[in-house]
């Protein structure tokens, strides 16, 4: 046991270092100045990285963890400095990704006076209650001696069970004042994984072994538990096609012969065909959201429980049976539970040459044929599908692709091959544009020797593109491909398909004289210090990306992309419940008839 006099800020820094945190993404302000000063004397042990906006800082820490499995910290000021992190918090919370947010707070002796940037209604010093729904837990220490315990509990909370972000809101006086710091050596966290009940796993194994058409659905829990190898082994023992959610992509390599591409509204032909015809589905670490289930419309993606029995493994018991009833529900860690399931299944079966296997291969070929016209076309401006073919050529197999939402992410989900876990980073549950670029910066910092490419739309880039400044200051060798179509193309196409071409509103950007507006992404990026170029010919995109990976510092490639149907359309094979207003007559009637509820 060691005891010494430290400020609260110094205590926090020491706790972070002892927990193995080596990166802090920060925006300075008066509310965290004393805390930031404590990092100065420990700069050889922990690096403070400047972000341009607190949302960007949170996304960077999130991307850092997704790429490396190492927790990072975020440090911001009081008031707007804290509230700006909320989108980053909810993105990480929805996808069960941990980071520790440390914010400045009102001095303990001035709380509830309405001082500068205090959220003082209906309670004083009230930011934590704003964050409460999107963090696993929050702390607001009022005494210096609480800090070591708070920090230990924060890391316990992030790491136990279903992971997620936490908040420590630190009053400014505690950051600056001396107190007695006591470090008690020893471990505070278990070294074992919570494996599911052995008898229940044996029951699941018997059911799966007897299945004629088993299918495995991999969710983000497989990636989080580092259970890809166990998942592959179980799939091979069963001869089961493997489909996945947004967060589960990469759990099985895209070139594995059992890979079935994704399921859901933006799923694939093989993904949705295999799941609808399955007699048993093994779902691992998956929430069964509306996107993966075709908004729960029976027979489009799943037929549970009418024709399909569900075996579900999840670390969070709340998710078991949440959206579909289970035949067997297993609460446990994906890695250890799948390992035990693998043992129970024994040597398995030779699936090659079976009718079921050949059926999967046929559906996969149909999917390739379906995608081919948009992937092979020389149409200008280039289609997203063609752009992704060229990006995949240039991105090494082990490279990391980072997306966020809208057309780029949705199309990457169902047509961009990914070959390993943690090489596909996406804002899954919240699906917020603006995540991609800062998350890619965090991922590149976490994996400096690995090529990282952010693929985002111009709508996304214009939300958080200023974070390129961080990449420039650090010399981060990141490649950013911005698919520039002059608007919010995904929503514009949705407006047209649902309501008609004359119902577009604000999704087609234009100047006051009605001319189309396209931001000059390359010029903006150069103004921040990036290397940048505009590419219009898709045949030149791969070589531009290869040049980018060979260039020092961040590189932005502005790829002018299709902005008119049918060239801008995606490849949905399922159904998504997007509401149609009651005044749209027959269109509304058709929509209501399709609803799953």
Coordinates of C-alpha atoms in Angstrom, one line a residue:
X1 CA 0.0 0.0 0.0
X2 CA 1.4 3.4 -1.0
X3 CA 0.2 6.8 0.4
X4 CA 1.1 10.3 -0.8
X5 CA -0.3 13.8 -1.3
X6 CA -1.7 14.4 -4.8
X7 CA -4.3 16.7 -6.3
X8 CA -7.5 15.1 -7.5
X9 CA -6.3 15.6 -11.1
X10 CA -3.1 13.8 -10.3
X11 CA -5.0 11.0 -8.7
X12 CA -7.2 10.6 -11.8
X13 CA -4.1 10.5 -14.1
X14 CA -2.4 8.0 -11.9
X15 CA -5.4 5.7 -11.9
X16 CA -5.7 5.9 -15.7
X17 CA -2.1 4.9 -16.1
X18 CA -2.4 2.1 -13.7
X19 CA -5.4 0.8 -15.6
X20 CA -3.4 0.8 -18.8
X21 CA -4.9 3.8 -20.5
X22 CA -2.4 5.4 -22.8
X23 CA -4.6 7.8 -24.9
X24 CA -6.8 10.6 -23.8
X25 CA -8.9 12.4 -26.4
X26 CA -9.6 15.9 -25.1
X27 CA -10.9 19.4 -25.7
X28 CA -9.7 22.0 -23.2
X29 CA -11.9 24.4 -21.3
X30 CA -11.9 26.3 -18.1
X31 CA -13.7 23.4 -16.4
X32 CA -11.0 20.9 -17.0
X33 CA -7.9 23.0 -17.0
X34 CA -6.6 21.9 -13.6
X35 CA -7.2 18.2 -14.6
X36 CA -5.3 18.6 -17.9
X37 CA -2.4 20.2 -16.1
X38 CA -1.9 16.9 -14.2
X39 CA -1.1 15.1 -17.5
X40 CA 1.9 17.4 -18.2
X41 CA 4.2 15.7 -15.7
X42 CA 3.1 12.2 -16.9
X43 CA 3.3 12.9 -20.7
X44 CA 5.8 10.1 -21.2
X45 CA 3.2 7.6 -19.9
X46 CA 0.0 8.9 -21.3
X47 CA -0.7 11.0 -24.4
X48 CA -3.4 13.7 -24.5
X49 CA -4.7 14.1 -28.1
X50 CA -6.6 17.3 -29.1
X51 CA -10.0 16.9 -30.8
X52 CA -11.8 19.8 -32.5
X53 CA -15.2 19.0 -31.0
X54 CA -16.2 16.9 -28.1
X55 CA -18.4 14.6 -30.2
X56 CA -15.3 13.9 -32.3
X57 CA -13.3 13.1 -29.2
X58 CA -15.9 10.6 -28.0
X59 CA -16.0 8.9 -31.5
X60 CA -12.2 8.8 -31.5
X61 CA -12.1 7.0 -28.2
X62 CA -14.8 4.6 -29.5
X63 CA -13.0 3.8 -32.7
X64 CA -9.7 3.4 -30.7
X65 CA -11.4 0.6 -28.6
X66 CA -13.1 -1.1 -31.5
X67 CA -9.8 -1.4 -33.4
X68 CA -7.6 -2.4 -30.4
X69 CA -9.7 -3.6 -27.5
X70 CA -8.0 -1.0 -25.3
X71 CA -10.0 1.5 -23.3
X72 CA -9.3 5.2 -24.0
X73 CA -10.4 8.2 -22.0
X74 CA -12.2 11.4 -23.1
X75 CA -11.7 14.6 -21.2
X76 CA -13.8 17.7 -21.7
X77 CA -14.9 20.8 -19.9
X78 CA -18.1 21.7 -18.1
X79 CA -21.5 22.7 -19.8
X80 CA -21.4 22.5 -23.6
X81 CA -18.0 20.8 -23.4
X82 CA -19.8 18.0 -21.6
X83 CA -23.1 18.0 -23.5
X84 CA -21.3 17.9 -26.9
X85 CA -20.2 14.3 -26.0
X86 CA -23.8 12.9 -25.8
X87 CA -23.9 11.7 -29.4
X88 CA -20.6 9.9 -29.0
X89 CA -21.8 8.4 -25.7
X90 CA -25.0 7.1 -27.1
X91 CA -23.2 5.6 -30.1
X92 CA -20.8 3.7 -27.9
X93 CA -23.6 2.7 -25.5
X94 CA -25.8 1.3 -28.2
X95 CA -23.0 -0.8 -29.6
X96 CA -21.7 -1.8 -26.1
X97 CA -18.3 -0.1 -26.5
X98 CA -16.4 1.2 -23.4
X99 CA -14.6 4.4 -22.8
X100 CA -14.3 6.6 -19.8
X101 CA -15.6 10.2 -20.1
X102 CA -14.1 12.6 -17.5
X103 CA -15.8 16.0 -17.5
X104 CA -15.3 19.1 -15.5
X105 CA -18.0 20.2 -13.0
X106 CA -19.0 23.1 -10.8
X107 CA -16.9 23.7 -7.7
X108 CA -18.4 21.8 -4.7
X109 CA -18.8 25.1 -2.8
X110 CA -20.6 26.9 -5.7
X111 CA -23.0 24.2 -6.8
X112 CA -26.5 25.3 -7.4
X113 CA -25.7 29.0 -7.8
X114 CA -26.1 28.9 -11.6
X115 CA -22.4 29.6 -12.2
X116 CA -21.1 29.8 -15.8
X117 CA -22.1 26.7 -17.8
X118 CA -23.7 25.0 -14.8
X119 CA -26.8 23.0 -15.7
X120 CA -28.7 24.1 -12.6
X121 CA -32.3 23.2 -13.2
X122 CA -34.0 21.2 -11.8
X123 CA -30.9 20.2 -9.8
X124 CA -27.5 21.8 -9.4
X125 CA -24.5 20.4 -11.3
X126 CA -26.9 18.3 -13.4
X127 CA -25.0 17.1 -16.4
X128 CA -24.8 13.5 -15.2
X129 CA -28.5 13.2 -15.3
X130 CA -28.5 14.2 -19.0
X131 CA -26.0 11.5 -19.6
X132 CA -27.6 8.9 -17.4
X133 CA -29.6 7.0 -20.1
X134 CA -26.5 6.5 -22.3
X135 CA -23.8 5.5 -19.8
X136 CA -23.6 2.3 -17.8
X137 CA -23.0 4.3 -14.6
X138 CA -21.9 7.8 -13.6
X139 CA -20.1 9.3 -10.6
X140 CA -19.7 12.8 -9.2
X141 CA -17.3 12.7 -6.3
X142 CA -17.6 15.3 -3.7
X143 CA -14.5 14.5 -1.6
X144 CA -10.9 13.8 -2.8
X145 CA -10.7 10.5 -1.0
X146 CA -13.5 9.1 -3.1
X147 CA -11.6 9.4 -6.4
X148 CA -9.5 6.2 -6.3
X149 CA -12.6 4.2 -5.4
X150 CA -14.6 5.9 -8.1
X151 CA -12.0 5.3 -10.8
X152 CA -11.7 1.6 -9.8
X153 CA -15.4 1.2 -9.9
X154 CA -15.6 2.9 -13.3
X155 CA -13.2 0.4 -14.8
X156 CA -15.0 -2.5 -13.2
X157 CA -18.3 -1.2 -14.7
X158 CA -16.9 -0.8 -18.2
X159 CA -15.4 -4.2 -18.2
X160 CA -18.1 -6.4 -16.6
X161 CA -20.8 -8.1 -18.6
X162 CA -22.1 -6.1 -21.4
X163 CA -19.5 -3.3 -21.9
X164 CA -20.2 0.4 -22.4
X165 CA -19.1 3.9 -21.6
X166 CA -19.0 5.5 -18.1
X167 CA -18.9 9.1 -16.8
X168 CA -16.9 10.6 -14.0
X169 CA -17.9 14.3 -13.5
X170 CA -15.2 16.0 -11.4
X171 CA -15.8 19.3 -9.6
X172 CA -13.1 21.9 -10.4
X173 CA -11.9 22.3 -6.9
X174 CA -11.3 18.6 -6.5
X175 CA -9.2 18.7 -9.6
X176 CA -6.8 21.2 -8.0
X177 CA -6.7 20.5 -4.3
X178 CA -4.3 18.2 -2.4
X179 CA -5.5 15.1 -0.7
X180 CA -4.2 11.8 0.6
X181 CA -3.9 9.3 -2.2
X182 CA -3.8 5.7 -1.2
X183 CA -3.1 3.0 -3.7
X184 CA -4.0 -0.5 -2.6
X185 CA -2.3 -3.2 -4.8
X186 CA -4.2 -6.2 -6.0
X187 CA -6.7 -7.2 -8.6
X188 CA -10.2 -5.8 -8.7
X189 CA -11.6 -7.8 -11.7
X190 CA -12.2 -11.5 -12.4
X191 CA -9.9 -13.3 -14.8
X192 CA -12.6 -15.8 -15.9
X193 CA -15.4 -15.5 -18.4
X194 CA -19.0 -16.1 -17.4
X195 CA -19.8 -19.3 -19.3
X196 CA -23.4 -20.3 -19.9
X197 CA -24.9 -23.1 -17.9
X198 CA -23.4 -26.5 -19.1
X199 CA -26.7 -28.4 -19.1
X200 CA -28.4 -25.7 -21.1
X201 CA -25.5 -25.7 -23.6
X202 CA -25.8 -29.5 -23.9
X203 CA -29.5 -29.0 -24.7
X204 CA -28.6 -26.5 -27.4
X205 CA -26.0 -28.8 -28.8
X206 CA -28.5 -31.6 -29.1
X207 CA -31.0 -29.4 -30.9
X208 CA -28.5 -28.0 -33.3
X209 CA -27.0 -31.4 -34.0
X210 CA -30.4 -32.7 -35.0
X211 CA -31.2 -29.7 -37.2
X212 CA -31.4 -30.2 -41.0
X213 CA -31.1 -26.5 -41.8
X214 CA -29.1 -24.8 -39.1
X215 CA -28.1 -21.2 -39.5
X216 CA -25.8 -19.1 -37.3
X217 CA -26.5 -15.3 -36.8
X218 CA -23.4 -13.5 -35.5
X219 CA -23.8 -10.2 -33.7
X220 CA -21.5 -7.7 -32.2
X221 CA -21.1 -9.9 -29.1
X222 CA -19.0 -12.3 -31.1
X223 CA -16.5 -9.5 -32.0
X224 CA -16.6 -8.1 -28.5
X225 CA -15.8 -11.5 -26.9
X226 CA -13.1 -12.3 -29.5
X227 CA -15.0 -15.4 -30.3
X228 CA -14.6 -15.6 -34.1
X229 CA -12.5 -18.8 -34.0
X230 CA -15.0 -20.5 -31.8
X231 CA -17.9 -19.4 -34.0
X232 CA -16.1 -20.7 -37.1
X233 CA -15.5 -24.1 -35.4
X234 CA -19.2 -24.4 -34.4
X235 CA -20.3 -23.5 -37.9
X236 CA -18.0 -26.1 -39.5
X237 CA -19.1 -28.8 -37.1
X238 CA -22.8 -28.1 -38.1
X239 CA -22.2 -27.2 -41.7
X240 CA -24.3 -24.1 -40.8
X241 CA -24.3 -20.9 -43.0
X242 CA -23.2 -17.9 -41.1
X243 CA -25.0 -14.6 -41.5
X244 CA -24.5 -11.5 -39.4
X245 CA -25.8 -8.1 -38.1
X246 CA -24.1 -4.8 -38.8
X247 CA -21.9 -5.2 -35.7
X248 CA -21.2 -8.9 -36.4
X249 CA -19.6 -8.4 -39.8
X250 CA -16.1 -9.8 -39.8
X251 CA -16.9 -12.6 -37.4
X252 CA -16.4 -15.0 -40.3
X253 CA -14.2 -14.2 -43.3
X254 CA -16.2 -13.3 -46.4
X255 CA -14.3 -15.9 -48.4
X256 CA -15.2 -18.8 -46.1
X257 CA -17.5 -21.2 -47.9
X258 CA -20.1 -21.0 -45.1
X259 CA -20.3 -17.3 -45.2
X260 CA -23.9 -16.3 -46.2
X261 CA -23.6 -12.5 -46.3
X262 CA -25.9 -10.4 -44.0
X263 CA -29.6 -10.7 -43.3
X264 CA -32.3 -8.1 -42.7
X265 CA -33.8 -5.2 -44.7
X266 CA -30.4 -4.4 -46.2
X267 CA -29.5 -8.1 -46.1
X268 CA -28.5 -10.3 -49.0
X269 CA -30.2 -13.0 -51.1
X270 CA -28.3 -15.8 -49.3
X271 CA -28.6 -14.2 -45.9
X272 CA -32.3 -13.8 -46.0
X273 CA -33.0 -17.0 -47.9
X274 CA -31.1 -19.2 -45.4
X275 CA -32.6 -17.5 -42.3
X276 CA -36.2 -17.8 -43.6
X277 CA -35.8 -21.5 -44.4
X278 CA -33.8 -22.4 -41.3
X279 CA -35.2 -25.0 -38.8
X280 CA -32.8 -23.8 -36.1
X281 CA -31.1 -20.4 -35.7
X282 CA -28.2 -20.0 -33.3
X283 CA -27.9 -16.3 -32.5
X284 CA -24.8 -15.1 -30.7
X285 CA -24.5 -11.6 -29.2
X286 CA -27.3 -10.2 -31.4
X287 CA -30.1 -7.8 -30.4
X288 CA -32.5 -8.7 -33.2
X289 CA -33.1 -5.1 -34.1
X290 CA -35.6 -4.0 -36.8
X291 CA -32.8 -3.7 -39.4
X292 CA -31.7 -7.3 -39.0
X293 CA -35.2 -8.7 -38.8
X294 CA -36.9 -6.8 -41.6
X295 CA -38.9 -4.9 -39.0
X296 CA -40.1 -8.3 -37.6
X297 CA -42.3 -9.0 -40.6
X298 CA -42.7 -12.7 -40.7
X299 CA -41.2 -14.6 -43.6
X300 CA -39.0 -11.9 -44.9
X301 CA -35.9 -12.6 -42.8
X302 CA -37.1 -14.9 -40.0
X303 CA -39.9 -17.4 -39.3
X304 CA -39.5 -17.6 -35.5
X305 CA -41.2 -19.4 -33.9
X306 CA -43.6 -20.6 -36.6
X307 CA -41.1 -22.6 -38.6
X308 CA -37.8 -21.9 -36.9
X309 CA -36.5 -22.6 -33.4
X310 CA -34.1 -20.1 -31.8
X311 CA -31.1 -20.8 -29.7
X312 CA -29.8 -17.5 -28.3
X313 CA -26.5 -16.8 -26.5
X314 CA -26.0 -13.4 -25.0
X315 CA -24.0 -11.8 -22.1
X316 CA -27.0 -9.7 -21.2
X317 CA -30.0 -11.8 -20.0
X318 CA -32.3 -8.9 -21.0
X319 CA -31.7 -9.7 -24.7
X320 CA -32.7 -13.4 -24.3
X321 CA -36.2 -13.7 -25.8
X322 CA -36.5 -9.9 -26.1
X323 CA -37.9 -9.9 -29.6
X324 CA -38.3 -13.6 -30.4
X325 CA -39.2 -16.5 -28.1
X326 CA -36.3 -18.9 -27.6
X327 CA -36.2 -22.7 -27.6
X328 CA -32.9 -22.5 -25.6
X329 CA -31.6 -19.3 -24.0
X330 CA -28.1 -19.1 -22.7
X331 CA -26.7 -16.2 -20.7
X332 CA -23.0 -16.2 -21.0
X333 CA -19.9 -14.9 -22.7
X334 CA -19.8 -15.7 -26.4
X335 CA -16.3 -17.1 -26.5
X336 CA -16.4 -19.5 -23.5
X337 CA -20.0 -20.5 -24.2
X338 CA -19.3 -21.3 -27.9
X339 CA -16.2 -23.2 -26.8
X340 CA -18.3 -25.4 -24.6
X341 CA -20.9 -25.8 -27.3
X342 CA -18.1 -26.9 -29.7
X343 CA -17.1 -29.6 -27.3
X344 CA -20.6 -30.8 -26.9
X345 CA -21.0 -31.0 -30.7
X346 CA -18.0 -33.3 -31.1
X347 CA -16.4 -33.8 -34.5
X348 CA -19.4 -32.7 -36.5
X349 CA -20.2 -33.5 -40.0
X350 CA -18.6 -33.1 -43.5
X351 CA -20.9 -30.5 -45.0
X352 CA -19.2 -30.2 -48.4
X353 CA -21.2 -31.8 -51.2
X354 CA -24.5 -31.8 -49.3
X355 CA -27.6 -30.4 -50.9
X356 CA -27.8 -27.7 -48.1
X357 CA -24.2 -26.6 -48.8
X358 CA -24.8 -26.5 -52.6
X359 CA -28.0 -24.5 -52.0
X360 CA -26.0 -21.9 -50.1
X361 CA -23.4 -21.6 -52.9
X362 CA -26.2 -21.2 -55.4
X363 CA -27.8 -18.3 -53.4
X364 CA -24.3 -16.7 -53.1
X365 CA -23.8 -16.8 -56.8
X366 CA -27.3 -15.3 -57.3
X367 CA -26.2 -12.4 -55.0
X368 CA -23.0 -11.8 -57.0
X369 CA -25.0 -11.8 -60.2
X370 CA -27.5 -9.3 -58.7
X371 CA -24.8 -6.9 -57.6
X372 CA -22.7 -7.2 -60.8
X373 CA -24.5 -4.5 -63.0
X374 CA -23.9 -1.8 -60.5
X375 CA -20.4 -3.1 -59.6
X376 CA -19.1 -3.3 -63.1
X377 CA -20.7 -0.2 -64.7
X378 CA -18.5 2.7 -66.0
X379 CA -21.4 5.1 -65.5
X380 CA -20.5 8.6 -64.4
X381 CA -20.7 9.8 -61.7
X382 CA -19.6 6.5 -60.3
X383 CA -21.9 4.2 -58.4
X384 CA -21.2 3.4 -54.8
X385 CA -21.0 -0.2 -55.7
X386 CA -18.3 0.4 -58.3
X387 CA -16.4 2.6 -55.8
X388 CA -16.5 -0.2 -53.3
X389 CA -15.0 -2.7 -55.7
X390 CA -12.1 -0.3 -56.3
X391 CA -11.7 0.4 -52.6
X392 CA -11.5 -3.3 -51.8
X393 CA -8.8 -3.7 -54.4
X394 CA -6.7 -1.1 -52.7
X395 CA -7.4 -1.9 -49.1
X396 CA -5.2 -4.8 -47.9
X397 CA -7.0 -7.8 -46.4
X398 CA -6.0 -6.9 -42.9
X399 CA -6.9 -3.2 -43.4
X400 CA -9.7 -1.6 -41.4
X401 CA -12.8 -0.1 -43.0
X402 CA -14.7 2.5 -41.0
X403 CA -18.2 3.7 -42.0
X404 CA -21.1 5.3 -40.2
X405 CA -24.5 5.5 -41.8
X406 CA -26.6 6.1 -45.0
X407 CA -25.7 4.7 -48.4
X408 CA -22.0 4.1 -47.8
X409 CA -22.5 2.1 -44.7
X410 CA -25.6 0.3 -45.9
X411 CA -24.0 -0.8 -49.1
X412 CA -20.7 -1.8 -47.4
X413 CA -22.9 -3.9 -45.1
X414 CA -24.2 -6.1 -47.9
X415 CA -21.6 -6.0 -50.6
X416 CA -18.1 -5.0 -49.2
X417 CA -16.1 -8.2 -48.3
X418 CA -14.6 -8.1 -44.8
X419 CA -12.1 -10.8 -43.8
X420 CA -11.5 -10.5 -40.0
X421 CA -12.8 -9.2 -36.7
X422 CA -12.2 -5.6 -35.8
X423 CA -11.6 -4.7 -39.4
X424 CA -15.1 -3.4 -39.9
X425 CA -16.0 -0.5 -37.7
X426 CA -19.5 0.9 -38.0
X427 CA -22.0 3.0 -35.9
X428 CA -24.4 0.1 -35.6
X429 CA -27.2 0.8 -33.2
X430 CA -27.3 4.6 -33.5
X431 CA -26.2 4.6 -37.1
X432 CA -25.2 8.3 -36.9
X433 CA -23.5 10.1 -39.7
X434 CA -20.4 12.0 -38.5
X435 CA -19.0 8.9 -36.7
X436 CA -16.9 7.6 -39.5
X437 CA -14.1 10.1 -39.8
X438 CA -13.2 10.6 -36.1
X439 CA -13.7 6.9 -35.3
X440 CA -11.2 6.1 -38.1
X441 CA -8.7 8.6 -36.6
X442 CA -9.1 6.7 -33.3
X443 CA -8.7 3.4 -35.0
X444 CA -5.6 4.5 -36.9
X445 CA -4.0 5.7 -33.6
X446 CA -4.8 2.4 -32.0
X447 CA -3.4 0.4 -35.0
X448 CA -0.6 2.5 -36.4
X449 CA 0.8 -0.3 -38.6
X450 CA -2.5 -1.2 -40.1
X451 CA -4.0 0.6 -43.1
X452 CA -7.3 2.3 -42.1
X453 CA -9.7 3.7 -44.6
X454 CA -12.8 5.8 -43.7
X455 CA -15.6 5.6 -46.3
X456 CA -18.2 8.3 -45.7
X457 CA -20.6 10.4 -47.6
X458 CA -20.4 14.2 -48.0
X459 CA -23.3 14.6 -45.5
X460 CA -21.2 12.7 -42.9
X461 CA -18.0 14.5 -43.7
X462 CA -19.6 18.0 -43.4
X463 CA -20.6 17.1 -39.8
X464 CA -17.2 16.2 -38.4
X465 CA -14.7 16.9 -41.2
X466 CA -12.9 19.4 -39.0
X467 CA -11.5 16.5 -37.0
X468 CA -9.0 16.1 -39.9
X469 CA -7.1 18.8 -38.0
X470 CA -6.3 16.3 -35.3
X471 CA -5.0 13.8 -37.9
X472 CA -2.8 16.5 -39.5
X473 CA -1.4 17.6 -36.1
X474 CA -0.5 14.0 -35.3
X475 CA 0.6 13.0 -38.8
X476 CA -1.9 10.2 -38.7
X477 CA -1.6 8.2 -42.0
X478 CA -5.3 7.8 -42.6
X479 CA -7.1 7.6 -45.9
X480 CA -10.6 9.1 -46.1
X481 CA -12.8 8.4 -49.2
X482 CA -15.7 10.8 -49.3
X483 CA -18.4 9.7 -51.7
X484 CA -19.7 13.1 -52.8
X485 CA -23.2 13.2 -54.2
X486 CA -24.2 16.7 -53.3
X487 CA -26.8 15.8 -50.6
X488 CA -28.4 13.3 -48.3
X489 CA -28.8 10.8 -51.0
X490 CA -30.1 7.9 -48.9
X491 CA -33.0 10.0 -47.6
X492 CA -33.6 11.6 -50.9
X493 CA -34.1 8.2 -52.5
X494 CA -36.3 7.2 -49.6
X495 CA -38.5 10.3 -50.1
X496 CA -38.8 9.5 -53.8
X497 CA -39.5 5.8 -53.4
X498 CA -42.1 6.4 -50.6
X499 CA -43.8 9.6 -51.6
X500 CA -42.8 10.4 -55.2
X501 CA -40.3 12.4 -57.1
X502 CA -42.1 15.7 -56.4
X503 CA -41.9 15.2 -52.6
X504 CA -38.1 15.8 -52.2
X505 CA -37.3 18.3 -49.5
X506 CA -33.9 19.6 -48.4
X507 CA -32.1 16.4 -49.4
X508 CA -31.0 17.8 -52.7
X509 CA -28.6 20.6 -51.9
X510 CA -28.7 23.7 -54.0
X511 CA -27.8 27.4 -54.1
X512 CA -30.3 30.2 -54.0
X513 CA -30.5 30.2 -57.8
X514 CA -31.5 26.5 -57.8
X515 CA -28.2 25.1 -59.0
X516 CA -26.9 21.9 -57.4
X517 CA -24.5 22.5 -54.5
X518 CA -21.5 20.2 -54.1
X519 CA -19.0 21.0 -51.3
X520 CA -15.4 21.1 -52.6
X521 CA -14.2 18.4 -50.2
X522 CA -10.7 18.1 -51.6
X523 CA -10.1 21.9 -51.3
X524 CA -11.4 22.0 -47.8
X525 CA -9.2 19.1 -46.8
X526 CA -6.1 20.8 -48.3
X527 CA -7.0 23.9 -46.3
X528 CA -6.6 21.9 -43.1
X529 CA -3.2 20.5 -44.2
X530 CA -4.2 17.2 -45.8
X531 CA -3.1 15.7 -49.0
X532 CA -6.2 15.6 -51.2
X533 CA -7.5 14.9 -54.7
X534 CA -10.8 14.6 -56.5
X535 CA -11.5 11.4 -58.5
X536 CA -14.3 11.2 -61.1
X537 CA -13.3 8.1 -63.0
X538 CA -13.9 4.9 -61.0
X539 CA -11.1 3.2 -62.9
X540 CA -8.7 5.6 -61.2
X541 CA -10.0 5.3 -57.6
X542 CA -7.9 2.2 -56.6
X543 CA -4.7 3.8 -57.7
X544 CA -5.6 7.0 -55.8
X545 CA -6.1 5.0 -52.6
X546 CA -2.9 3.2 -53.1
X547 CA -1.1 6.5 -53.4
X548 CA -2.9 7.6 -50.3
X549 CA -1.6 4.7 -48.3
X550 CA 1.9 5.5 -49.5
X551 CA 1.7 9.2 -48.4
X552 CA 2.7 10.5 -45.1
X553 CA -0.2 12.0 -43.0
X554 CA -3.9 12.0 -43.7
X555 CA -5.1 11.8 -47.3
X556 CA -8.6 12.7 -48.5
X557 CA -10.0 11.3 -51.7
X558 CA -13.2 13.0 -53.0
X559 CA -15.0 10.5 -55.2
X560 CA -17.8 12.1 -57.2
X561 CA -20.7 9.6 -56.9
X562 CA -24.0 9.0 -58.5
X563 CA -26.9 11.2 -57.3
X564 CA -29.8 10.1 -59.5
X565 CA -31.9 6.9 -59.4
X566 CA -31.4 4.1 -60.4
X567 CA -27.6 4.7 -60.2
X568 CA -27.8 5.8 -56.6
X569 CA -30.0 3.0 -55.3
X570 CA -29.0 0.4 -52.8
X571 CA -29.6 -3.3 -52.8
X572 CA -32.3 -4.1 -50.2
X573 CA -33.7 -7.7 -50.1
X574 CA -35.8 -7.3 -47.0
X575 CA -38.2 -4.7 -45.6
X576 CA -37.9 -1.8 -43.3
X577 CA -40.8 -0.1 -41.5
X578 CA -40.6 3.6 -42.6
X579 CA -43.9 5.3 -41.8
X580 CA -45.9 6.8 -44.7
X581 CA -48.3 9.7 -43.8
X582 CA -52.0 8.9 -43.8
X583 CA -52.7 11.4 -46.6
X584 CA -50.7 9.4 -49.2
X585 CA -53.7 7.3 -50.1
X586 CA -52.8 4.0 -51.9
X587 CA -49.2 4.3 -50.9
X588 CA -50.2 4.5 -47.3
X589 CA -52.6 1.5 -47.7
X590 CA -49.8 -0.5 -49.3
X591 CA -47.4 0.4 -46.4
X592 CA -50.0 -0.6 -43.7
X593 CA -50.6 -3.9 -45.4
X594 CA -46.9 -4.7 -45.2
X595 CA -46.4 -3.9 -41.5
X596 CA -45.5 -6.7 -39.3
X597 CA -47.7 -5.4 -36.5

